[in-house]
Amino acid sequence: MEILLVCDAMIGLEGGVRPAICLANELVRKGGGVSILAPIMSSEVENRLRATGITPINLRVKLFARKLGSPMLWFELWGREAFFRLNSKRVFGYPHIKINFSHTLAVPSEFLYLQGPTSAALRDGETEFSGVYKFAYKFLKPIIDYADENLAKEVSKRATYIIANSKFCASIYERWGIRVKDVVYPPVDRKIFRPCSNPSSDYVLTYFGRETKFSIIKAVADLGISIKAFGAKPSFTPKSLIKHPQVEFLGRVSTNELVNLYSNALYTLFPFTHEPFGYIPVESMCCGTPTLTYDAQGPSETIVNGYNGWLVTSDDEIVRKALSLWKDGYDQRIRINCLKEAKKFDEEVYLRKWLKLLAQEYV
C-alpha cells in the first residue's frame, strides 16, 4: 500500500521535515511504498528522496520570498494558506494522506503531527525583531493571531488522530480547544551524533537562527568567552555580533562538522525566543556536551537541571551561569549523564512509537 506523507517547504532535509524523513525511510526499509508531498521542494531534496526510494510530490508553489531566506519563504507559505487556503487547493487527485506534518497545508489526514504554530513563534520572537520587522509585526499581530488559530483548528478538524512534538507544543494547541492525543518527540540519530574521545572544551557552541536571542550571545561574548556559532545568518542578526572578536561564525556546516563542533565544545549555549522541542540541546546531549538554556518550553522537557545541563529562569542568570561555567568548569560526570538521557530521543524510540500507532486503526 502506498503511504502519503505531507510536509512544509523542503529546501533541505533538516529541521521540521526530519521527523517525516526518518519515518519515511523506515517505511521504505520495511518494503512499503512512500510518497512525500510538499508545497515546494529543492531539486536536491527531490533527488535525495528518489535515491532512498521515496517518491517526491512537489506542488511547485510560486513564492515571491524564495530568494529572501527560509524565514520569509516559510511565512509567505503560511500566509497563503492561513488567509486564502491557496496551498491546499493544489492538493487534488492524490491518494489518502496518512500523516500531515505540515502547518501550511489544511488537508484531510489520518494523523496530524503538530510542531508549533506560527503566531506563537512570532510573539515570543518579537523582542529580537528590529526596524521594519518590529513595526510590521506590531501592526499585523492581531490579524496573524486570528488567522493562525483558525488555520490550526481547520487542519486539526481534518485529522483523526492528533500528535504533538512536545508537551509544551501540545499545551499551545490545547488552549485553542484542539485535543492532542499523544506526544512523540522528534528523532535524533545517535549513530551519527556521537561524542569524541578527548574533547578540547576550549569554546562555547551556539546557534544562529530565527529563534535565537542574539542579545544574550553578545552579552556572553562581551565577557570574553570564546564562542563558535553555526547556522544560517538571519537578515536581522546584529552585524556587531557577526564581527565580534570573541565570535567565530561558521555559517551552515555539514553534519560531520556539526558533530565535531558539538563534541568538542565545553558546553552549548542555547538562548532561544521560542522552541516547541529544541533539536540543539538533544543533538548536543548525544555528543556528550551539556546545554545551558532556559527552564521553559521544549528544552525544559529534555534537560534535567544540574544532571545533563543547566536550566535558568532569566536573561541575567543565563549570562552569569555562562561565565561561571567558562571560568570554573563542571563535574565531568554530566557528560556521561548526557549520553544516558540522549537514549530517550533516539530514532529507534521515535520509530517504535510511530509504527505502533500506524499498526492500529483510527479511521
XYZ file of C-alpha atoms in Angstrom:
363
model
C 0.000 0.000 0.000
C 1.277 3.473 -0.875
C 1.643 5.782 2.136
C 1.468 9.531 1.559
C 3.087 11.980 3.981
C 2.707 15.764 3.787
C 5.405 18.271 4.786
C 6.035 22.008 4.768
C 8.625 23.543 2.416
C 11.506 21.114 1.822
C 14.578 23.161 0.954
C 16.755 20.784 2.972
C 16.245 17.615 4.991
C 16.804 19.048 8.479
C 14.627 20.864 10.999
C 10.871 20.426 10.812
C 10.986 17.865 7.980
C 13.300 15.500 9.859
C 10.504 13.535 11.618
C 8.807 12.827 8.276
C 12.052 11.815 6.556
C 13.037 9.490 9.392
C 9.671 7.703 9.326
C 9.544 7.561 5.526
C 12.982 5.929 5.352
C 11.921 3.289 7.873
C 8.705 2.518 5.973
C 10.720 2.098 2.765
C 13.128 -0.263 4.568
C 10.110 -2.334 5.577
C 9.086 -2.639 1.945
C 6.334 -0.038 1.787
C 5.701 2.472 -0.964
C 6.117 6.010 0.372
C 5.481 9.421 -1.177
C 6.134 12.827 0.383
C 4.136 15.841 -0.780
C 5.271 19.413 -0.098
C 4.288 22.846 -1.423
C 7.853 23.397 -2.586
C 10.983 21.218 -2.784
C 14.522 21.947 -3.872
C 15.879 19.794 -6.693
C 18.470 18.456 -4.253
C 15.725 17.237 -1.910
C 13.809 15.622 -4.782
C 16.940 13.762 -5.886
C 17.792 12.621 -2.371
C 14.258 11.350 -1.779
C 14.299 9.351 -5.021
C 17.708 7.918 -4.103
C 16.229 6.455 -0.906
C 13.146 5.026 -2.615
C 10.724 7.821 -1.658
C 8.542 9.399 -4.348
C 8.639 13.227 -4.162
C 5.477 15.187 -4.990
C 6.412 18.836 -5.476
C 3.438 21.209 -5.771
C 5.859 23.874 -7.091
C 4.121 26.757 -5.364
C 5.421 30.059 -6.755
C 6.732 32.235 -3.936
C 7.849 35.859 -4.046
C 10.040 35.366 -0.963
C 12.046 32.421 -2.274
C 15.249 34.480 -2.513
C 14.750 36.244 0.835
C 15.736 33.304 3.044
C 13.866 30.463 4.714
C 12.038 32.514 7.417
C 10.366 34.787 4.846
C 9.697 31.863 2.499
C 8.008 29.919 5.274
C 5.990 32.975 6.362
C 4.709 33.508 2.816
C 3.710 29.842 2.576
C 1.882 30.134 5.878
C 0.118 33.348 4.785
C -1.079 31.783 1.522
C -2.776 29.014 3.493
C -3.886 30.964 6.568
C -5.721 33.650 4.593
C -6.631 32.056 1.254
C -6.062 28.242 1.502
C -4.024 28.566 -1.690
C -1.617 25.729 -0.895
C -4.239 23.086 -0.097
C -6.239 23.977 -3.219
C -3.382 22.459 -5.225
C -3.741 19.091 -3.468
C -6.154 17.003 -5.501
C -6.069 13.640 -7.235
C -3.664 12.153 -4.687
C -4.296 9.048 -2.546
C -5.450 9.264 1.069
C -2.961 11.167 3.244
C -1.652 9.074 6.112
C 0.240 11.728 8.107
C 0.236 15.510 7.832
C 3.466 17.001 9.239
C 2.595 20.412 7.791
C 1.150 23.614 9.222
C 0.793 25.177 5.765
C -1.481 22.575 4.145
C -5.011 22.165 5.548
C -5.723 18.747 4.042
C -7.580 15.657 5.348
C -5.278 13.133 7.015
C -5.353 10.156 9.324
C -2.637 11.568 11.610
C -1.583 15.157 12.261
C 1.852 15.869 13.760
C 1.918 19.327 15.358
C 5.272 21.122 15.586
C 4.245 24.581 16.768
C 2.099 27.461 15.465
C 3.498 30.437 13.573
C 1.805 33.023 15.772
C 3.464 31.716 18.953
C 6.929 31.798 17.358
C 6.424 35.378 16.181
C 5.027 36.519 19.525
C 7.937 35.073 21.506
C 10.496 36.347 18.993
C 9.239 39.932 18.898
C 11.923 41.148 21.313
C 14.634 40.288 18.778
C 12.921 41.975 15.811
C 14.440 45.206 14.575
C 13.334 48.176 12.496
C 10.730 47.449 9.853
C 10.134 43.866 11.086
C 9.092 45.052 14.555
C 6.850 47.801 13.174
C 5.161 45.444 10.698
C 4.596 42.775 13.334
C 3.003 45.176 15.835
C 0.565 46.258 13.139
C -0.227 42.737 11.894
C -0.158 40.807 15.196
C -3.957 40.648 15.835
C -4.581 39.513 12.252
C -1.806 36.905 12.395
C -3.032 35.521 15.738
C -6.618 35.212 14.499
C -5.666 33.624 11.166
C -3.214 31.181 12.739
C -5.697 29.916 15.315
C -8.315 29.414 12.598
C -5.808 27.583 10.396
C -4.731 25.302 13.255
C -8.355 24.467 14.015
C -9.063 23.772 10.332
C -6.039 21.466 9.962
C -6.940 19.663 13.197
C -10.593 19.197 12.187
C -9.398 17.323 9.113
C -7.311 14.828 11.112
C -8.433 11.748 13.026
C -5.544 11.388 15.488
C -3.507 14.399 16.635
C 0.058 14.187 17.976
C 2.409 16.949 19.176
C 6.207 17.034 19.230
C 6.362 18.030 22.926
C 4.144 18.593 25.936
C 4.720 22.326 25.632
C 3.686 22.268 21.980
C 0.549 20.304 22.873
C -0.352 22.892 25.517
C -0.399 25.715 22.933
C -2.914 23.920 20.730
C -4.990 22.743 23.678
C -5.510 26.396 24.672
C -7.240 26.727 21.297
C -9.528 23.806 22.116
C -7.610 21.302 19.965
C -7.394 17.876 21.592
C -3.904 16.380 21.358
C -3.977 12.628 21.980
C -0.258 11.858 22.192
C 3.272 13.303 22.307
C 6.046 11.848 20.141
C 9.403 13.578 20.498
C 11.320 14.139 17.225
C 14.220 11.795 16.445
C 17.991 12.186 16.601
C 20.307 9.574 15.080
C 22.746 8.601 17.841
C 24.793 6.601 15.357
C 25.729 9.947 13.762
C 25.621 12.328 16.740
C 28.298 10.766 18.954
C 30.908 12.022 21.436
C 34.610 12.253 20.682
C 37.181 10.567 22.913
C 39.033 13.682 24.086
C 37.046 16.936 23.755
C 39.063 20.148 23.545
C 36.463 22.091 25.588
C 38.079 25.401 24.590
C 34.989 27.184 23.250
C 31.253 27.508 23.739
C 28.994 26.478 20.866
C 25.831 28.317 19.883
C 23.350 28.510 17.024
C 22.285 31.431 14.835
C 18.700 31.082 13.644
C 15.348 32.775 13.692
C 14.687 31.541 17.263
C 17.977 32.886 18.670
C 18.210 35.565 21.360
C 21.185 37.362 19.841
C 21.311 39.922 22.644
C 22.288 37.164 25.091
C 25.042 35.805 22.851
C 26.513 39.299 22.557
C 26.369 39.783 26.323
C 28.212 36.482 26.829
C 30.806 37.303 24.151
C 31.400 40.707 25.761
C 32.592 38.842 28.881
C 35.493 37.373 26.889
C 34.042 33.899 26.341
C 35.163 32.246 23.084
C 32.106 31.363 21.006
C 31.690 29.331 17.834
C 28.350 29.785 16.077
C 26.762 27.751 13.281
C 23.578 28.119 11.258
C 22.097 30.430 8.684
C 22.634 34.143 9.211
C 19.156 35.704 9.537
C 18.758 39.139 7.997
C 18.155 40.608 11.452
C 21.376 39.234 13.028
C 23.303 42.195 14.507
C 26.404 42.949 12.440
C 28.241 43.778 15.645
C 27.803 40.145 16.672
C 28.979 38.702 13.357
C 32.145 40.832 13.603
C 32.636 40.362 17.350
C 36.254 39.353 18.177
C 35.039 36.587 20.516
C 32.590 35.100 17.986
C 33.599 32.799 15.137
C 30.589 32.492 12.837
C 30.875 29.330 10.708
C 27.618 29.570 8.744
C 25.981 26.378 7.570
C 28.089 23.320 8.347
C 27.940 19.677 7.281
C 26.591 17.064 9.676
C 30.106 15.736 10.317
C 31.354 19.246 11.086
C 28.402 19.809 13.398
C 29.096 16.608 15.328
C 32.717 17.702 15.724
C 31.609 21.133 16.965
C 29.167 19.684 19.498
C 31.515 17.039 20.851
C 34.465 19.414 21.387
C 32.554 22.300 22.979
C 32.786 22.990 26.709
C 29.022 23.436 26.612
C 26.311 24.529 24.204
C 24.659 27.895 24.820
C 21.038 27.949 23.651
C 19.275 31.262 24.343
C 16.020 30.963 22.413
C 12.907 33.039 21.937
C 10.575 30.171 21.019
C 11.268 26.440 20.898
C 8.466 23.835 20.899
C 11.007 20.967 21.052
C 14.625 22.034 20.512
C 16.956 19.854 18.430
C 20.073 21.756 19.537
C 20.126 20.587 23.192
C 19.323 16.990 22.208
C 21.944 16.803 19.443
C 24.483 18.289 21.846
C 23.445 15.773 24.503
C 24.022 12.903 22.055
C 27.578 14.200 21.579
C 28.161 14.235 25.337
C 28.037 18.017 25.685
C 25.626 19.658 28.152
C 23.494 22.674 27.233
C 22.830 25.907 29.096
C 19.363 27.210 28.292
C 16.067 28.407 29.769
C 13.773 26.456 32.063
C 10.939 26.848 29.587
C 9.146 25.315 26.614
C 10.598 22.261 24.838
C 14.143 22.318 26.277
C 12.753 22.064 29.823
C 11.441 18.607 28.834
C 14.803 17.309 27.574
C 17.219 18.789 30.135
C 17.331 17.946 33.842
C 18.919 20.888 35.635
C 22.354 20.035 37.022
C 22.217 16.484 35.630
C 22.640 16.741 31.849
C 22.706 20.526 31.502
C 21.552 23.715 33.185
C 18.201 25.483 33.169
C 17.831 29.130 34.179
C 14.850 31.425 34.522
C 16.134 34.809 33.328
C 18.459 36.524 30.869
C 20.694 37.816 33.662
C 21.013 34.324 35.100
C 21.969 32.724 31.789
C 24.769 35.279 31.300
C 26.074 34.770 34.855
C 25.942 30.982 34.510
C 27.697 31.112 31.134
C 30.626 32.954 32.721
C 30.711 30.681 35.766
C 30.881 27.539 33.606
C 33.570 29.093 31.400
C 35.751 30.016 34.379
C 35.134 27.109 36.748
C 34.065 24.218 34.507
C 31.767 21.461 35.799
C 31.677 17.874 37.013
C 32.592 15.706 34.021
C 30.004 13.127 35.046
C 27.492 15.476 33.428
C 28.870 14.393 30.032
C 28.099 10.766 30.893
C 24.614 11.771 32.025
C 24.074 13.464 28.659
C 24.672 10.183 26.863
C 22.268 8.357 29.185
C 19.460 10.883 28.664
C 20.054 11.020 24.906
C 18.801 7.443 24.566
C 15.242 8.697 25.177
C 15.349 10.671 21.920
C 16.975 8.106 19.654
C 15.468 7.371 16.239
C 14.573 3.857 17.374
C 12.336 5.193 20.169
C 10.602 7.557 17.739
C 10.092 4.839 15.121
C 8.782 2.255 17.589
C 6.117 4.673 18.734
C 5.071 5.613 15.197
C 4.990 2.030 13.944
C 2.781 1.076 16.883
C 0.398 3.942 16.052
C 0.316 3.055 12.357
C -0.475 -0.585 13.171
C -3.703 0.495 14.867
C -6.844 1.605 13.094
C -8.096 5.111 13.774
C -10.253 5.623 10.674
